[in-house]
Amino acid sequence: TKWLSNVAEDAFKSGAAVAEQWHFGLASYIVGSVVLLLALLIAMRLLSIALALLQFHGFTLTAGERELRVERGLLSRIRSHLPKRRIQAFSLSETLLHRWFGRQSLRVDRAAMEAANESQSVRDLVPIATPDTMDSILRELLSGQHWPSQQWHALHPRAWWRQFGVYALIASLVSIALILWRGPVGAWALLLVPMLYVRARLWARYSAWSLEGGVIAFRQGWLNRHWRFAEARKLQTLRLSQSPFDRRHGMATLHMDTIGASPFEPELCIPYLHTADAERLAAQLRALMPYDEGRINPARTAASAVPEA
């Protein structure tokens, strides 16, 4: 580690000396930073591919009547067992690269803690598969429920603004700071604003929620798509939240929690709903959630669904 830090320090000093000798301008620094960032991203991607090959080489998933069995690994073979009843929530991902090759990946949250090496193998239930294969696997795991959902509902019409406004303000402030520091060249940062606008519009267009066959789902993303869903009977708590901006635009966010929720996955929630839609959806989910006096208090669940002040 010390040797690596020394090498990095020497490289930084050498780069600073070259920059000082050649009198690089702001544009050169920007181009150099972009190239360095791209090189770092490529190196990280290659490293992730190498790790995936080591972890998932020879991956097999076997479905029994009550449990799933996973076996994988190149250098070390790991065998894990997962009872189907312990699966609480699902995370289905489809990156741009996945779509080019017609693939998806599936991760699950389970209702038990496991060892570190077992956690990765069980949570990555299906590292890569075709969409048709994934759909058939999910239909079996969802107790015969229909998947994928056919009825998707859009978010609030101004959901795109909530994704755009804050980032556009930050980009504008950064541009003003650069203009005060370096002059008119700092206005180039304003080019981020239309890019952020397009991103927000596309995010809102492709984001939607569904409650069909007892499965609550939320999808989001354009280039990289992500579905987060769970059976309503597996939910433990519900909570409606409203920020001052939400109340101004008549929006609310519905948060749902299950046992064993992964901190590495997005929260199971549906943002930027119409307030009336959020309250109606919360009521429908409460009716589908199981009542177990030792596990769920209906009064507490109902109270947690009241919008926050």
Short mmCIF file of C-alpha atoms in Angstrom, two decimals:
data_model
loop_
_atom_site.label_atom_id
_atom_site.label_comp_id
_atom_site.label_asym_id
_atom_site.label_seq_id
_atom_site.Cartn_x
_atom_site.Cartn_y
_atom_site.Cartn_z
CA THR A 1 0.00 0.00 0.00
CA LYS A 2 2.82 2.39 0.84
CA TRP A 3 4.57 1.56 -2.42
CA LEU A 4 1.37 2.24 -4.37
CA SER A 5 0.84 5.60 -2.65
CA ASN A 6 4.44 6.57 -3.44
CA VAL A 7 3.95 5.69 -7.10
CA ALA A 8 0.75 7.75 -7.24
CA GLU A 9 2.46 10.70 -5.56
CA ASP A 10 5.42 10.55 -7.98
CA ALA A 11 3.05 10.34 -10.96
CA PHE A 12 1.09 13.36 -9.70
CA LYS A 13 4.27 15.39 -9.22
CA SER A 14 5.51 14.45 -12.69
CA GLY A 15 2.19 15.42 -14.24
CA ALA A 16 2.17 18.74 -12.39
CA ALA A 17 5.73 19.45 -13.60
CA VAL A 18 4.79 18.71 -17.21
CA ALA A 19 1.67 20.87 -16.96
CA GLU A 20 3.71 23.73 -15.54
CA GLN A 21 6.38 23.37 -18.26
CA TRP A 22 3.93 23.36 -21.14
CA HIS A 23 1.62 26.02 -19.65
CA PHE A 24 -1.60 24.10 -20.16
CA GLY A 25 -4.78 26.17 -20.18
CA LEU A 26 -8.18 25.45 -18.65
CA ALA A 27 -9.36 23.59 -21.75
CA SER A 28 -6.34 21.28 -21.61
CA TYR A 29 -6.99 20.52 -17.96
CA ILE A 30 -10.63 19.72 -18.74
CA VAL A 31 -9.73 17.43 -21.64
CA GLY A 32 -7.06 15.72 -19.56
CA SER A 33 -9.48 15.20 -16.68
CA VAL A 34 -12.11 13.71 -19.00
CA VAL A 35 -9.56 11.34 -20.55
CA LEU A 36 -8.31 10.31 -17.12
CA LEU A 37 -11.88 9.72 -15.92
CA LEU A 38 -12.69 7.59 -18.98
CA ALA A 39 -9.52 5.55 -18.47
CA LEU A 40 -10.47 5.00 -14.84
CA LEU A 41 -14.00 3.92 -15.78
CA ILE A 42 -12.66 1.48 -18.37
CA ALA A 43 -10.19 0.03 -15.85
CA MET A 44 -12.96 -0.40 -13.26
CA ARG A 45 -15.19 -2.07 -15.84
CA LEU A 46 -12.45 -4.53 -16.83
CA LEU A 47 -11.83 -5.29 -13.15
CA SER A 48 -15.53 -5.93 -12.55
CA ILE A 49 -15.62 -8.31 -15.53
CA ALA A 50 -12.64 -10.23 -14.15
CA LEU A 51 -14.27 -10.47 -10.71
CA ALA A 52 -17.54 -11.64 -12.27
CA LEU A 53 -15.73 -14.40 -14.13
CA LEU A 54 -14.11 -15.56 -10.89
CA GLN A 55 -17.36 -15.43 -8.89
CA PHE A 56 -19.87 -16.83 -11.39
CA HIS A 57 -17.88 -19.29 -13.48
CA GLY A 58 -19.88 -22.50 -13.84
CA PHE A 59 -22.96 -20.89 -12.27
CA THR A 60 -25.92 -23.23 -11.93
CA LEU A 61 -29.35 -22.57 -10.40
CA THR A 62 -31.44 -25.60 -9.46
CA ALA A 63 -35.06 -25.21 -8.34
CA GLY A 64 -36.51 -27.75 -5.96
CA GLU A 65 -40.02 -27.91 -4.59
CA ARG A 66 -39.24 -25.70 -1.60
CA GLU A 67 -35.75 -24.29 -2.15
CA LEU A 68 -33.27 -23.00 -4.67
CA ARG A 69 -29.72 -24.29 -4.91
CA VAL A 70 -26.90 -22.14 -6.28
CA GLU A 71 -23.41 -23.32 -7.20
CA ARG A 72 -20.71 -21.08 -8.66
CA GLY A 73 -17.06 -20.02 -8.59
CA LEU A 74 -13.85 -20.60 -10.57
CA LEU A 75 -11.13 -20.83 -7.92
CA SER A 76 -13.42 -21.62 -4.99
CA ARG A 77 -16.69 -23.46 -5.54
CA ILE A 78 -19.52 -22.15 -3.37
CA ARG A 79 -22.80 -23.99 -2.86
CA SER A 80 -25.75 -22.19 -1.28
CA HIS A 81 -29.37 -23.02 -0.51
CA LEU A 82 -32.24 -20.56 -0.38
CA PRO A 83 -35.77 -21.51 0.76
CA LYS A 84 -38.28 -19.94 -1.62
CA ARG A 85 -40.42 -18.69 1.27
CA ARG A 86 -37.55 -16.49 2.48
CA ILE A 87 -37.38 -14.42 -0.70
CA GLN A 88 -38.81 -11.02 0.20
CA ALA A 89 -38.13 -8.68 -2.73
CA PHE A 90 -36.65 -8.70 -6.23
CA SER A 91 -34.36 -6.37 -8.18
CA LEU A 92 -34.32 -6.89 -11.94
CA SER A 93 -31.69 -4.93 -13.89
CA GLU A 94 -31.14 -4.34 -17.60
CA THR A 95 -28.23 -2.12 -18.59
CA LEU A 96 -27.67 -0.78 -22.09
CA LEU A 97 -25.07 -3.51 -22.65
CA HIS A 98 -27.57 -6.10 -21.42
CA ARG A 99 -30.12 -4.94 -24.01
CA TRP A 100 -27.57 -5.15 -26.81
CA PHE A 101 -27.07 -8.82 -26.00
CA GLY A 102 -30.65 -9.55 -24.87
CA ARG A 103 -29.85 -10.22 -21.22
CA GLN A 104 -31.06 -9.29 -17.71
CA SER A 105 -29.84 -9.90 -14.15
CA LEU A 106 -31.84 -10.66 -11.00
CA ARG A 107 -31.01 -10.08 -7.34
CA VAL A 108 -33.18 -10.92 -4.34
CA ASP A 109 -33.57 -9.87 -0.72
CA ARG A 110 -33.91 -12.75 1.72
CA ALA A 111 -35.40 -12.86 5.21
CA ALA A 112 -32.25 -14.05 6.98
CA MET A 113 -28.69 -12.96 7.54
CA GLU A 114 -25.95 -15.00 5.90
CA ALA A 115 -22.19 -15.17 5.80
CA ALA A 116 -20.39 -12.66 3.60
CA ASN A 117 -19.43 -15.16 0.88
CA GLU A 118 -22.91 -16.70 0.89
CA SER A 119 -24.62 -13.33 0.72
CA GLN A 120 -23.24 -12.52 -2.70
CA SER A 121 -24.04 -15.93 -4.17
CA VAL A 122 -27.63 -15.96 -2.91
CA ARG A 123 -28.52 -12.36 -3.59
CA ASP A 124 -27.24 -12.67 -7.18
CA LEU A 125 -29.86 -15.29 -7.87
CA VAL A 126 -29.61 -15.08 -11.68
CA PRO A 127 -26.49 -13.10 -12.73
CA ILE A 128 -27.44 -13.15 -16.41
CA ALA A 129 -30.22 -14.68 -18.50
CA THR A 130 -32.46 -13.91 -21.45
CA PRO A 131 -35.68 -11.96 -20.73
CA ASP A 132 -37.86 -14.99 -21.56
CA THR A 133 -35.90 -17.21 -19.19
CA MET A 134 -36.05 -14.54 -16.50
CA ASP A 135 -39.80 -14.16 -16.88
CA SER A 136 -40.35 -17.91 -16.48
CA ILE A 137 -38.13 -17.96 -13.37
CA LEU A 138 -39.99 -15.03 -11.85
CA ARG A 139 -43.40 -16.55 -12.55
CA GLU A 140 -42.34 -19.61 -10.61
CA LEU A 141 -40.88 -17.62 -7.71
CA LEU A 142 -43.92 -15.33 -7.51
CA SER A 143 -46.23 -18.22 -6.59
CA GLY A 144 -47.61 -18.53 -10.11
CA GLN A 145 -48.43 -14.82 -10.40
CA HIS A 146 -48.34 -13.28 -13.85
CA TRP A 147 -45.09 -11.59 -14.78
CA PRO A 148 -44.24 -9.21 -16.30
CA SER A 149 -46.97 -6.80 -15.25
CA GLN A 150 -49.19 -5.53 -18.04
CA GLN A 151 -50.83 -2.53 -16.36
CA TRP A 152 -48.35 0.22 -15.58
CA HIS A 153 -49.35 3.61 -14.18
CA ALA A 154 -47.47 6.85 -14.81
CA LEU A 155 -46.14 9.12 -12.07
CA HIS A 156 -47.28 12.68 -11.42
CA PRO A 157 -47.09 14.81 -14.62
CA ARG A 158 -44.51 17.08 -12.95
CA ALA A 159 -42.30 14.25 -11.73
CA TRP A 160 -39.73 15.22 -14.37
CA TRP A 161 -39.39 18.66 -12.77
CA ARG A 162 -38.46 17.13 -9.42
CA GLN A 163 -35.66 15.24 -11.18
CA PHE A 164 -34.56 18.33 -13.14
CA GLY A 165 -34.94 21.37 -10.88
CA VAL A 166 -32.29 20.73 -8.21
CA TYR A 167 -29.62 19.49 -10.63
CA ALA A 168 -30.27 22.39 -13.02
CA LEU A 169 -29.87 24.85 -10.14
CA ILE A 170 -26.56 23.24 -9.12
CA ALA A 171 -25.28 23.36 -12.72
CA SER A 172 -26.26 27.03 -12.98
CA LEU A 173 -24.48 27.92 -9.73
CA VAL A 174 -21.36 26.06 -10.86
CA SER A 175 -21.44 27.93 -14.16
CA ILE A 176 -21.75 31.29 -12.40
CA ALA A 177 -18.81 30.43 -10.16
CA LEU A 178 -16.70 29.43 -13.17
CA ILE A 179 -17.63 32.65 -15.02
CA LEU A 180 -16.55 34.73 -12.02
CA TRP A 181 -13.31 32.73 -11.79
CA ARG A 182 -12.32 32.20 -15.44
CA GLY A 183 -14.54 34.57 -17.40
CA PRO A 184 -16.98 33.71 -20.23
CA VAL A 185 -15.40 30.28 -20.76
CA GLY A 186 -17.17 29.17 -17.59
CA ALA A 187 -20.50 29.43 -19.42
CA TRP A 188 -19.72 26.05 -21.00
CA ALA A 189 -21.04 24.46 -17.82
CA LEU A 190 -24.52 25.65 -18.83
CA LEU A 191 -24.50 22.96 -21.52
CA LEU A 192 -25.29 20.53 -18.71
CA VAL A 193 -28.74 22.10 -18.26
CA PRO A 194 -30.34 20.84 -21.52
CA MET A 195 -28.72 17.43 -20.94
CA LEU A 196 -30.25 17.30 -17.47
CA TYR A 197 -33.61 18.34 -18.94
CA VAL A 198 -33.57 15.50 -21.47
CA ARG A 199 -32.49 13.03 -18.78
CA ALA A 200 -35.32 14.10 -16.45
CA ARG A 201 -37.93 13.91 -19.21
CA LEU A 202 -36.83 10.42 -20.25
CA TRP A 203 -36.68 9.24 -16.63
CA ALA A 204 -40.25 10.39 -15.99
CA ARG A 205 -41.46 8.92 -19.27
CA TYR A 206 -40.15 5.43 -18.55
CA SER A 207 -40.85 5.37 -14.79
CA ALA A 208 -44.11 3.73 -13.71
CA TRP A 209 -45.67 1.58 -11.01
CA SER A 210 -47.91 -1.46 -11.03
CA LEU A 211 -50.03 -3.44 -8.58
CA GLU A 212 -51.14 -6.56 -10.37
CA GLY A 213 -51.78 -10.05 -9.07
CA GLY A 214 -50.65 -9.10 -5.58
CA VAL A 215 -47.23 -7.90 -6.81
CA ILE A 216 -46.24 -4.25 -6.25
CA ALA A 217 -43.58 -3.06 -8.70
CA PHE A 218 -41.77 0.13 -9.66
CA ARG A 219 -39.67 0.55 -12.79
CA GLN A 220 -37.31 3.37 -13.68
CA GLY A 221 -34.47 4.24 -16.01
CA TRP A 222 -33.94 4.74 -19.71
CA LEU A 223 -30.43 3.65 -20.71
CA ASN A 224 -30.12 1.44 -17.64
CA ARG A 225 -33.48 0.03 -16.58
CA HIS A 226 -34.35 -1.25 -13.14
CA TRP A 227 -37.40 -3.01 -11.71
CA ARG A 228 -37.90 -3.27 -7.94
CA PHE A 229 -40.87 -5.38 -6.82
CA ALA A 230 -42.25 -7.64 -4.12
CA GLU A 231 -45.36 -9.58 -3.26
CA ALA A 232 -47.68 -7.41 -1.18
CA ARG A 233 -48.09 -10.22 1.36
CA LYS A 234 -44.34 -9.96 2.10
CA LEU A 235 -44.46 -6.25 3.01
CA GLN A 236 -43.88 -5.34 6.66
CA THR A 237 -44.45 -1.58 6.85
CA LEU A 238 -45.79 1.25 4.71
CA ARG A 239 -45.00 4.93 4.96
CA LEU A 240 -46.14 7.99 3.00
CA SER A 241 -43.80 10.98 3.01
CA GLN A 242 -44.22 14.50 1.66
CA SER A 243 -41.55 17.18 1.49
CA PRO A 244 -42.54 20.87 1.22
CA PHE A 245 -42.00 20.61 -2.56
CA ASP A 246 -44.22 17.52 -2.65
CA ARG A 247 -47.04 19.30 -0.85
CA ARG A 248 -46.73 22.28 -3.18
CA HIS A 249 -47.21 20.07 -6.25
CA GLY A 250 -49.65 17.57 -4.71
CA MET A 251 -47.18 14.68 -4.63
CA ALA A 252 -46.23 11.96 -2.16
CA THR A 253 -43.75 9.09 -1.98
CA LEU A 254 -44.83 5.64 -0.83
CA HIS A 255 -42.09 3.73 1.05
CA MET A 256 -42.40 -0.03 1.51
CA ASP A 257 -40.23 -2.24 3.67
CA THR A 258 -39.59 -5.98 3.73
CA ILE A 259 -37.47 -8.23 5.92
CA GLY A 260 -33.88 -8.49 4.77
CA ALA A 261 -33.91 -5.44 2.50
CA SER A 262 -30.49 -5.09 0.89
CA PRO A 263 -28.59 -1.84 1.56
CA PHE A 264 -26.97 -2.25 -1.86
CA GLU A 265 -30.28 -2.09 -3.73
CA PRO A 266 -32.58 0.91 -4.24
CA GLU A 267 -35.26 1.34 -1.62
CA LEU A 268 -38.57 -0.27 -2.44
CA CYS A 269 -40.55 2.93 -2.91
CA ILE A 270 -42.64 4.77 -5.50
CA PRO A 271 -41.81 8.50 -5.71
CA TYR A 272 -43.75 11.44 -7.10
CA LEU A 273 -47.24 9.97 -6.95
CA HIS A 274 -50.41 12.02 -6.91
CA THR A 275 -51.29 12.38 -3.23
CA ALA A 276 -54.69 10.77 -3.80
CA ASP A 277 -53.11 7.89 -5.76
CA ALA A 278 -50.53 7.34 -3.04
CA GLU A 279 -53.17 7.15 -0.32
CA ARG A 280 -55.35 4.84 -2.42
CA LEU A 281 -52.40 2.56 -3.20
CA ALA A 282 -51.38 2.44 0.47
CA ALA A 283 -54.91 1.37 1.40
CA GLN A 284 -54.88 -1.38 -1.24
CA LEU A 285 -51.54 -2.69 0.00
CA ARG A 286 -52.67 -2.67 3.64
CA ALA A 287 -55.59 -4.87 2.63
CA LEU A 288 -53.18 -7.37 1.02
CA MET A 289 -50.64 -7.43 3.85
CA PRO A 290 -50.96 -10.35 6.27
CA TYR A 291 -52.06 -9.79 9.84
CA ASP A 292 -49.81 -11.47 12.36
CA GLU A 293 -50.08 -9.99 15.84
CA GLY A 294 -46.50 -10.96 16.55
CA ARG A 295 -45.22 -9.35 13.37
CA ILE A 296 -47.46 -6.54 12.17
CA ASN A 297 -49.62 -4.13 14.06
CA PRO A 298 -52.42 -2.98 11.72
CA ALA A 299 -52.96 0.22 13.69
CA ARG A 300 -49.25 1.08 13.46
CA THR A 301 -49.23 0.26 9.73
CA ALA A 302 -52.22 2.46 9.14
CA ALA A 303 -50.65 5.26 11.13
CA SER A 304 -47.40 4.99 9.19
CA ALA A 305 -49.33 5.53 5.97
CA VAL A 306 -50.38 9.04 7.06
CA PRO A 307 -48.44 11.70 5.13
CA GLU A 308 -45.65 13.25 7.16
CA ALA A 309 -45.83 16.88 8.09
#
